mmCIF file with all atom_site columns, C-alpha atoms in Angstrom:
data_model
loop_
_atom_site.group_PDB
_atom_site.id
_atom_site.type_symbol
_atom_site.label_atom_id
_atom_site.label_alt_id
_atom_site.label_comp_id
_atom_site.label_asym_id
_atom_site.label_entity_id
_atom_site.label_seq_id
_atom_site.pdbx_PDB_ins_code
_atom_site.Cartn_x
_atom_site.Cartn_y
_atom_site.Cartn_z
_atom_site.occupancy
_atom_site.B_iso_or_equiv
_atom_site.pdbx_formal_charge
_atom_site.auth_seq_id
_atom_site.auth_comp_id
_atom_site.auth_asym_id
_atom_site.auth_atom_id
_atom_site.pdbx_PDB_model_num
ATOM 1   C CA . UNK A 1 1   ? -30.592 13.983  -15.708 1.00 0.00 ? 1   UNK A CA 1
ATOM 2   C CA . UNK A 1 2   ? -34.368 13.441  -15.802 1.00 0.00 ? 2   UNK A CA 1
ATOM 3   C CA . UNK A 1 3   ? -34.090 10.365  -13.475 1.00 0.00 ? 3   UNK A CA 1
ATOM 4   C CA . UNK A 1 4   ? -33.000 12.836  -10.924 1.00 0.00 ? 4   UNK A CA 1
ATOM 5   C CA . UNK A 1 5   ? -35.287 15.197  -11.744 1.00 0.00 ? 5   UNK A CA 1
ATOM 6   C CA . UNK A 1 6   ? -38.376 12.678  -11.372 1.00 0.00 ? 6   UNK A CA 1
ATOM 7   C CA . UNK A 1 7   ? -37.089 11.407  -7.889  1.00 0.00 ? 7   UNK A CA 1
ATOM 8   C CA . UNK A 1 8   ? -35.977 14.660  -7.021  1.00 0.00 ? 8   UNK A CA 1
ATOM 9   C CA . UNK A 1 9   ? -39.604 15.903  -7.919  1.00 0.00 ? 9   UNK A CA 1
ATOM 10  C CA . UNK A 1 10  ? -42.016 12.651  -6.722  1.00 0.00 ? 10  UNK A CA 1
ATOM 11  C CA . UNK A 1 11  ? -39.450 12.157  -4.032  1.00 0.00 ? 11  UNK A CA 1
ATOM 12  C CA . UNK A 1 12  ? -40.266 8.497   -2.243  1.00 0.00 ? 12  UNK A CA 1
ATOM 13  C CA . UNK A 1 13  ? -42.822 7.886   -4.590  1.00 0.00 ? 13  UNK A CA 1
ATOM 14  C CA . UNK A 1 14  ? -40.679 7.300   -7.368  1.00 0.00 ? 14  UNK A CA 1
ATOM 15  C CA . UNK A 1 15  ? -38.569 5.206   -4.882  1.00 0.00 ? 15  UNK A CA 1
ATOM 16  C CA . UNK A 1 16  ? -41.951 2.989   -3.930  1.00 0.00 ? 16  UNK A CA 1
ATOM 17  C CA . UNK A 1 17  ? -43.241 2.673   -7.758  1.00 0.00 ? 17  UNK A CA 1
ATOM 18  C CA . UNK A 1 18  ? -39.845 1.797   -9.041  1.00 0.00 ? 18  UNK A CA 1
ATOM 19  C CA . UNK A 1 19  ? -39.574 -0.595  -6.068  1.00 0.00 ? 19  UNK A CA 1
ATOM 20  C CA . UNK A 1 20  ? -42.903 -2.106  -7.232  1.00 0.00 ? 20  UNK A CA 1
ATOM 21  C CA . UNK A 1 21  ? -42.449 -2.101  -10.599 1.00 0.00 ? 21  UNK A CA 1
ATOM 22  C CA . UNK A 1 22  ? -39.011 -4.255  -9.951  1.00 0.00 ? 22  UNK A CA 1
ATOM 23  C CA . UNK A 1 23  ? -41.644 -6.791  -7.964  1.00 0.00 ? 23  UNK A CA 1
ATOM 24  C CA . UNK A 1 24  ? -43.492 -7.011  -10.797 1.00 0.00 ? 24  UNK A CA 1
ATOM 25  C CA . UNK A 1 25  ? -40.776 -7.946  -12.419 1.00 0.00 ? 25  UNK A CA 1
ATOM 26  C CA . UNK A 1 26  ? -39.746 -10.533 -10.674 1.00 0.00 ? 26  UNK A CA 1
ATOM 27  C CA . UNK A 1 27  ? -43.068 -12.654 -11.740 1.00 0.00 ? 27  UNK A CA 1
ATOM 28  C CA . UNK A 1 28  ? -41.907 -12.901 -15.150 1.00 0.00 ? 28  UNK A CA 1
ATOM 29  C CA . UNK A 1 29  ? -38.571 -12.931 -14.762 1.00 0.00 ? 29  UNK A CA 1
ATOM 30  C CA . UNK A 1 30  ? -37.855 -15.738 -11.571 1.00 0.00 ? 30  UNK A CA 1
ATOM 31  C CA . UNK A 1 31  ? -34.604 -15.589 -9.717  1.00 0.00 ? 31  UNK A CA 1
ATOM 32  C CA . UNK A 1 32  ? -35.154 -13.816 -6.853  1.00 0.00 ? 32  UNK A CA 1
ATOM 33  C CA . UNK A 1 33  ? -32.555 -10.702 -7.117  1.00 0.00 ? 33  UNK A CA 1
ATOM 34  C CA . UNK A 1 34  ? -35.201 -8.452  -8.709  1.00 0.00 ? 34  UNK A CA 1
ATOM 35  C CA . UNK A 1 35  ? -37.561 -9.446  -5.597  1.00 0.00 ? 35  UNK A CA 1
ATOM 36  C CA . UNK A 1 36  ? -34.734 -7.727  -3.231  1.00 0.00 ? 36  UNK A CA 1
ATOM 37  C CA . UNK A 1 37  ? -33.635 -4.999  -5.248  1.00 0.00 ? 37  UNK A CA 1
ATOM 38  C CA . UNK A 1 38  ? -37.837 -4.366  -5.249  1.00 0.00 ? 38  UNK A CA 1
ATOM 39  C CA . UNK A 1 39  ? -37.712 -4.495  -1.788  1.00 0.00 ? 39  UNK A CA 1
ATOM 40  C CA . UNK A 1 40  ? -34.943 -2.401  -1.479  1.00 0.00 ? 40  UNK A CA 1
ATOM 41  C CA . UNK A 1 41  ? -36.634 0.299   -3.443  1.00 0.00 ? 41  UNK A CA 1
ATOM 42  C CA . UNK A 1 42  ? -40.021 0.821   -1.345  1.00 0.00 ? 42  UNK A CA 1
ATOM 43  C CA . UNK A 1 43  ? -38.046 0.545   1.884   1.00 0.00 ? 43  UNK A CA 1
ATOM 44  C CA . UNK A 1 44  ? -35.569 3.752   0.723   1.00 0.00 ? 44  UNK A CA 1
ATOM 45  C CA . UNK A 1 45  ? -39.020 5.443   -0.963  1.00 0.00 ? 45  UNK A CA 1
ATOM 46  C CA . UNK A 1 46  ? -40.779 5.003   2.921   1.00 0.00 ? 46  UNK A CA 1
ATOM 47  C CA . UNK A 1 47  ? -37.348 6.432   4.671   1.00 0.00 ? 47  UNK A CA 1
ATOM 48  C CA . UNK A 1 48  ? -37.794 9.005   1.967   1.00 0.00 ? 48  UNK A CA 1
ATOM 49  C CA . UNK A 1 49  ? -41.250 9.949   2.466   1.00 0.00 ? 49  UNK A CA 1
ATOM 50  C CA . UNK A 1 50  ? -40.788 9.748   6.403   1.00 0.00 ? 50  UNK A CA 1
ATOM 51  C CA . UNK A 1 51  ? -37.414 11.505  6.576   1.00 0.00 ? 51  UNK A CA 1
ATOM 52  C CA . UNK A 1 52  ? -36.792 13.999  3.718   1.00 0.00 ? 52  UNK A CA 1
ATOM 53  C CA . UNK A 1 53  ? -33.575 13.358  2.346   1.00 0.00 ? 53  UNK A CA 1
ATOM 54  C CA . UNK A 1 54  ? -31.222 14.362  -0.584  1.00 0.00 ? 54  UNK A CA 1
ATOM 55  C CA . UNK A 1 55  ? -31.171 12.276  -3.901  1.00 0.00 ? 55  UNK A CA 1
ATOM 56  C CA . UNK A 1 56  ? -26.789 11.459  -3.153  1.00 0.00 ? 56  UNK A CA 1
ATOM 57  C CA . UNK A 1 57  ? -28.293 9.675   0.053   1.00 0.00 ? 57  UNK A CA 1
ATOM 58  C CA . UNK A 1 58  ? -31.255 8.399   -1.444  1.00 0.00 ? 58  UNK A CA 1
ATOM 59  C CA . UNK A 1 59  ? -28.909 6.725   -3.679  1.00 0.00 ? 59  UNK A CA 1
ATOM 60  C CA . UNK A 1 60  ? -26.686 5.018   -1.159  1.00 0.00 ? 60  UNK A CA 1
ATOM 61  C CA . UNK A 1 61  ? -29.439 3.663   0.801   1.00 0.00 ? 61  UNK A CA 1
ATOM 62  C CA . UNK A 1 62  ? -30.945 2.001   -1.990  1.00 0.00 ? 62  UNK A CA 1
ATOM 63  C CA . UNK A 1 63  ? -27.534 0.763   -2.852  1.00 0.00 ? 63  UNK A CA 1
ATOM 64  C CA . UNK A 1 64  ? -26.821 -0.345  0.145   1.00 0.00 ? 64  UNK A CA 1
ATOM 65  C CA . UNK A 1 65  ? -30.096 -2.360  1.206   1.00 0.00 ? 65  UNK A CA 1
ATOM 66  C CA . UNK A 1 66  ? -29.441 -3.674  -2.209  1.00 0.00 ? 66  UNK A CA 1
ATOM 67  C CA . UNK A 1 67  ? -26.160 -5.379  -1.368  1.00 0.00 ? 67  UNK A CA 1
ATOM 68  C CA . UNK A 1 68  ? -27.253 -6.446  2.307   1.00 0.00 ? 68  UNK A CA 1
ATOM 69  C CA . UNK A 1 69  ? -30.388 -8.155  1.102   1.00 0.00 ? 69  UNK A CA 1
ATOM 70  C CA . UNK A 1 70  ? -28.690 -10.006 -1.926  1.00 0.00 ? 70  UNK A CA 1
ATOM 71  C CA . UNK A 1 71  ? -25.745 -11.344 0.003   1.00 0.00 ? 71  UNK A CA 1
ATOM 72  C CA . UNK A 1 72  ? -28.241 -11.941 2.781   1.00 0.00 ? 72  UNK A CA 1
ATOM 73  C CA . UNK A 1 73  ? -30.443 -13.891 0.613   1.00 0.00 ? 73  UNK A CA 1
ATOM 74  C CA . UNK A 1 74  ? -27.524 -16.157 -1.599  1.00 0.00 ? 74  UNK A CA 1
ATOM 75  C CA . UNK A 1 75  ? -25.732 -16.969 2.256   1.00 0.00 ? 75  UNK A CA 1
ATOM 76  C CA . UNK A 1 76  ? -29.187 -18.117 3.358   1.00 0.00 ? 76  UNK A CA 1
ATOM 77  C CA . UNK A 1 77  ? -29.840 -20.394 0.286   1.00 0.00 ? 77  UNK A CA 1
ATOM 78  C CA . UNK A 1 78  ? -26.672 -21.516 0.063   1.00 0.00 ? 78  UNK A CA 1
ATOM 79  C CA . UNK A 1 79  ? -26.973 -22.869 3.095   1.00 0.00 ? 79  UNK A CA 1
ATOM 80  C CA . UNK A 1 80  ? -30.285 -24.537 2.467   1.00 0.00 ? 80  UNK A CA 1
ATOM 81  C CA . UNK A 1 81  ? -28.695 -27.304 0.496   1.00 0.00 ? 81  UNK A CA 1
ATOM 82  C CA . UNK A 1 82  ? -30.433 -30.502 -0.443  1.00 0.00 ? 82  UNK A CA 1
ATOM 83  C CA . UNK A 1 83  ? -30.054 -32.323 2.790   1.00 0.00 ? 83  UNK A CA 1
ATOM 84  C CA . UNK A 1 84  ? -33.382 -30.620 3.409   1.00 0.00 ? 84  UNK A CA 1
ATOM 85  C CA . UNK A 1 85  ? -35.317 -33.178 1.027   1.00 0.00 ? 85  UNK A CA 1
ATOM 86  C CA . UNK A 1 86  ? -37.706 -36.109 3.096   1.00 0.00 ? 86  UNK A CA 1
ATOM 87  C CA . UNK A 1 87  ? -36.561 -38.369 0.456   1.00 0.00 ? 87  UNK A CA 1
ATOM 88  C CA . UNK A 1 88  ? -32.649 -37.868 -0.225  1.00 0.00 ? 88  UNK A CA 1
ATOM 89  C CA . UNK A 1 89  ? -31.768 -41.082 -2.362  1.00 0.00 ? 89  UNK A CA 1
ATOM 90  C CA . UNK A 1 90  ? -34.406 -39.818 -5.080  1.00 0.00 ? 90  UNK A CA 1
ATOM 91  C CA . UNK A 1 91  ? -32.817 -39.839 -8.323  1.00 0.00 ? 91  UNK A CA 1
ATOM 92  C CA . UNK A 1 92  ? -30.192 -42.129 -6.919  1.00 0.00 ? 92  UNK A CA 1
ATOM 93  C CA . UNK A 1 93  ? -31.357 -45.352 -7.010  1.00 0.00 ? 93  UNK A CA 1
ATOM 94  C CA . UNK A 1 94  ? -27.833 -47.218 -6.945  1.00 0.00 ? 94  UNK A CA 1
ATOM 95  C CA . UNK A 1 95  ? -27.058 -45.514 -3.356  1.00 0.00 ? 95  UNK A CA 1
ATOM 96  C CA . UNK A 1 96  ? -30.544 -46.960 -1.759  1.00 0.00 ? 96  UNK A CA 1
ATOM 97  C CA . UNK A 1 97  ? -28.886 -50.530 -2.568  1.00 0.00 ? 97  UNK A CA 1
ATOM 98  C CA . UNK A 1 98  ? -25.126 -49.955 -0.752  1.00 0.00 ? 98  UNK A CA 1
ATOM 99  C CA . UNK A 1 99  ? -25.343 -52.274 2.132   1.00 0.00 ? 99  UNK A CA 1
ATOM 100 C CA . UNK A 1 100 ? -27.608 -54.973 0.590   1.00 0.00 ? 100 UNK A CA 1
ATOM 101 C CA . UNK A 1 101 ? -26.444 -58.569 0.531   1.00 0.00 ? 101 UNK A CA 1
ATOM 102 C CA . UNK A 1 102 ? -27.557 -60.908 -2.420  1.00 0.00 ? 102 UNK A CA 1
ATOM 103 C CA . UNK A 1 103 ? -26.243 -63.878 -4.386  1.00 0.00 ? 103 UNK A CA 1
ATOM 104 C CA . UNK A 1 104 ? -24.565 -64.064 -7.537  1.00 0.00 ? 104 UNK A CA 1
ATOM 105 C CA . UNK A 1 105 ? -26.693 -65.761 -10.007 1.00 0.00 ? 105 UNK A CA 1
ATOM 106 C CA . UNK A 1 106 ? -23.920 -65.445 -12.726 1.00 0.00 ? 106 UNK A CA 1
ATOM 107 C CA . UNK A 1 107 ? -20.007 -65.380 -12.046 1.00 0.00 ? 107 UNK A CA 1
ATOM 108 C CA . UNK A 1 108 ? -18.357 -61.864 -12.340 1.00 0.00 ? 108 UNK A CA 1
ATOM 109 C CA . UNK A 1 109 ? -15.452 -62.676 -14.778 1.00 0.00 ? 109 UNK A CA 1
ATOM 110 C CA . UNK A 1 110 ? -12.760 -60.218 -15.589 1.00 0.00 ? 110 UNK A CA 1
ATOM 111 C CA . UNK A 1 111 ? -14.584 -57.590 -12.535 1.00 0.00 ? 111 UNK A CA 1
ATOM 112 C CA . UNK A 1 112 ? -17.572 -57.100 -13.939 1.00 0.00 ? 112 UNK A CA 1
ATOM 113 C CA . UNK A 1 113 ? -20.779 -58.779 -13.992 1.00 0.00 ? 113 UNK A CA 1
ATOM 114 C CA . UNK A 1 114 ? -24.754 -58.546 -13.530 1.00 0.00 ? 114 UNK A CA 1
ATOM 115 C CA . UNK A 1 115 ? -26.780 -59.225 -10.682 1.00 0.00 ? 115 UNK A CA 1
ATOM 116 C CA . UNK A 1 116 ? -30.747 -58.769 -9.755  1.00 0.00 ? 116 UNK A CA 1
ATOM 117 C CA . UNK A 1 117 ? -31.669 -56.549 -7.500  1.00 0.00 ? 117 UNK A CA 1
ATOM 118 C CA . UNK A 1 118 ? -35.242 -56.564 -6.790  1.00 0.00 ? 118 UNK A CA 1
ATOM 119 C CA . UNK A 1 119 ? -36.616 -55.970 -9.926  1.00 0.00 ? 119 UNK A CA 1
ATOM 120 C CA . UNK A 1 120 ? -33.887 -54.533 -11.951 1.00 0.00 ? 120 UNK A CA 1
ATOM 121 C CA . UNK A 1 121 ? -30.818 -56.563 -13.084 1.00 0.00 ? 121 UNK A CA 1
ATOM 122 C CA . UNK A 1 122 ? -27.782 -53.913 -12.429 1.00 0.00 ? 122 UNK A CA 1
ATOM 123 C CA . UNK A 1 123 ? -24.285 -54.003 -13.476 1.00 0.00 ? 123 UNK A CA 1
ATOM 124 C CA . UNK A 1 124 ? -21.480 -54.879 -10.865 1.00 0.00 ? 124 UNK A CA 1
ATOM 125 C CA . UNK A 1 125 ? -18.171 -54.577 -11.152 1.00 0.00 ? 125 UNK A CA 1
ATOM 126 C CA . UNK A 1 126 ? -16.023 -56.384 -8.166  1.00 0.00 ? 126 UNK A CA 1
ATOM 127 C CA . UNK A 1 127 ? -13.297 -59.116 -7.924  1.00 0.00 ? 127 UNK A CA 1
ATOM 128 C CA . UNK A 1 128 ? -13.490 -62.568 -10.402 1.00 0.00 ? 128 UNK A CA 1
ATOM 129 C CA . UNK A 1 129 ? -16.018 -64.280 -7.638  1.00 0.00 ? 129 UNK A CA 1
ATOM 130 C CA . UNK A 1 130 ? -18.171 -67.592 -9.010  1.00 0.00 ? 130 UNK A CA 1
ATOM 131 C CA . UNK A 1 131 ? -21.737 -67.614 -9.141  1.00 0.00 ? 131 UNK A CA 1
ATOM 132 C CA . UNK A 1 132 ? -23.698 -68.666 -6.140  1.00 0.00 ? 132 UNK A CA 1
ATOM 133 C CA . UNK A 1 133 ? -21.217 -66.331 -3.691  1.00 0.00 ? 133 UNK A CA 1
ATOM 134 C CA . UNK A 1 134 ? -23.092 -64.173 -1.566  1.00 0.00 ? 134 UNK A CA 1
ATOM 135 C CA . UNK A 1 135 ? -21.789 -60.174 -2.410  1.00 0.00 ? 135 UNK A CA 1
ATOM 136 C CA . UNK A 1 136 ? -22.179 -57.053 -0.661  1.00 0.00 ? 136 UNK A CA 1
ATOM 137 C CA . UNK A 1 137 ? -22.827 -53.765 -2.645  1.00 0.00 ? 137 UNK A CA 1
ATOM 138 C CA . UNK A 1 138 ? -19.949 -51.504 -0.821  1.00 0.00 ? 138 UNK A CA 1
ATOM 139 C CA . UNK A 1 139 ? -20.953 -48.280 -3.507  1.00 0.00 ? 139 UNK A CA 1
ATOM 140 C CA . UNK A 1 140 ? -22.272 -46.910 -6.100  1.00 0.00 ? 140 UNK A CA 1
ATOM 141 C CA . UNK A 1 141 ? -20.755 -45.775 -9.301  1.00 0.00 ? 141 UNK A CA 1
ATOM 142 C CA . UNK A 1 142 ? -24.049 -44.293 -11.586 1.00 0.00 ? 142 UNK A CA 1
ATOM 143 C CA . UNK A 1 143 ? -25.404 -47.077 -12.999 1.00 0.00 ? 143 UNK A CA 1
ATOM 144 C CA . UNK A 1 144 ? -22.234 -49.490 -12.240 1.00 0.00 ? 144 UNK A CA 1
ATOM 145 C CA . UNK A 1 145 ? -22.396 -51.203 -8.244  1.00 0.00 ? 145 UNK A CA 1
ATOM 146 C CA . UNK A 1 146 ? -19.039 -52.275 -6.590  1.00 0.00 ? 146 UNK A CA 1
ATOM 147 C CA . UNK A 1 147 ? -19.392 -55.640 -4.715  1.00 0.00 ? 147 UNK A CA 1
ATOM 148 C CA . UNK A 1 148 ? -17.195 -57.401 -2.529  1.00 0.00 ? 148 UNK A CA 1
ATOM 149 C CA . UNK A 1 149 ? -17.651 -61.170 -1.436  1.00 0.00 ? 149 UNK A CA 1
ATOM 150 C CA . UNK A 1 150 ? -19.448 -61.836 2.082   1.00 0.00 ? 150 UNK A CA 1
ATOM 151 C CA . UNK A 1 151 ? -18.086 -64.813 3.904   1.00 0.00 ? 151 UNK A CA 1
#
């Protein structure tokens, strides 16, 4: 009972120093739900100091900012995704090359081969084509690239 003894004798200040304490917090420990339940803190310590209130309702308000500023925050960084990126093939390199036209320098036997693609020689896998048939990469399979023959 001595936590609700302290806020029921500081009132909003123990609201507003718990509040910042949790900010603190969040510097060492990154993840962002620490930041809102700080924020949630000083903002029921203000309604306390400006509006005197019981500890119950104290309670629920912190509670309840809480909740609203968590969801609030996971719905609006969900939402973010990575489509946001200037350069979204990074890390991807087999995707840049769907589309690209080049010509076999070695047969693909039994659907799979190798073919050079600017400066890296990348597996293909595709039908049994001989070599000197222009391809088309059609996708990407990690380091593996599907071809089909261009007529």
């Amino acid at each position: 009972m001595a936590l609700l003894e302290i806020i029921a004798d500081y009132g909003g200040w123990s609201w507003i120093v718990a509040g910042l304490v949790l900010l603190a917090l969040e510097l060492v420990v990154p993840g962002g739900i620490l930041l809102w339940l700080g924020v949630a803190g000083v903002i029921t310590g203000l309604a306390a100091l400006l509006q005197p209130i019981g500890w119950p309702l104290q309670f629920l308000i912190f509670g309840g900012l809480s909740l609203v500023l968590i969801v609030g925050w996971l719905r609006y960084s969900k939402g973010r995704g990575q489509d946001s990126s200037d350069r979204p093939f990074l890390n991807r390199r087999g995707e840049q090359l769907v589309g690209q036209q080049s010509t076999l320098d070695e047969p693909i036997v039994d659907g799979s081969g190798r073919l050079q693609l600017g400066d890296t020689i990348w597996r293909i896998a595709g039908p049994d084509l001989p070599a000197g048939q222009r391809v088309r990469v059609v996708s990407a399979d990690g380091p593996v690239l599907r071809v089909e023959a261009v007529n």
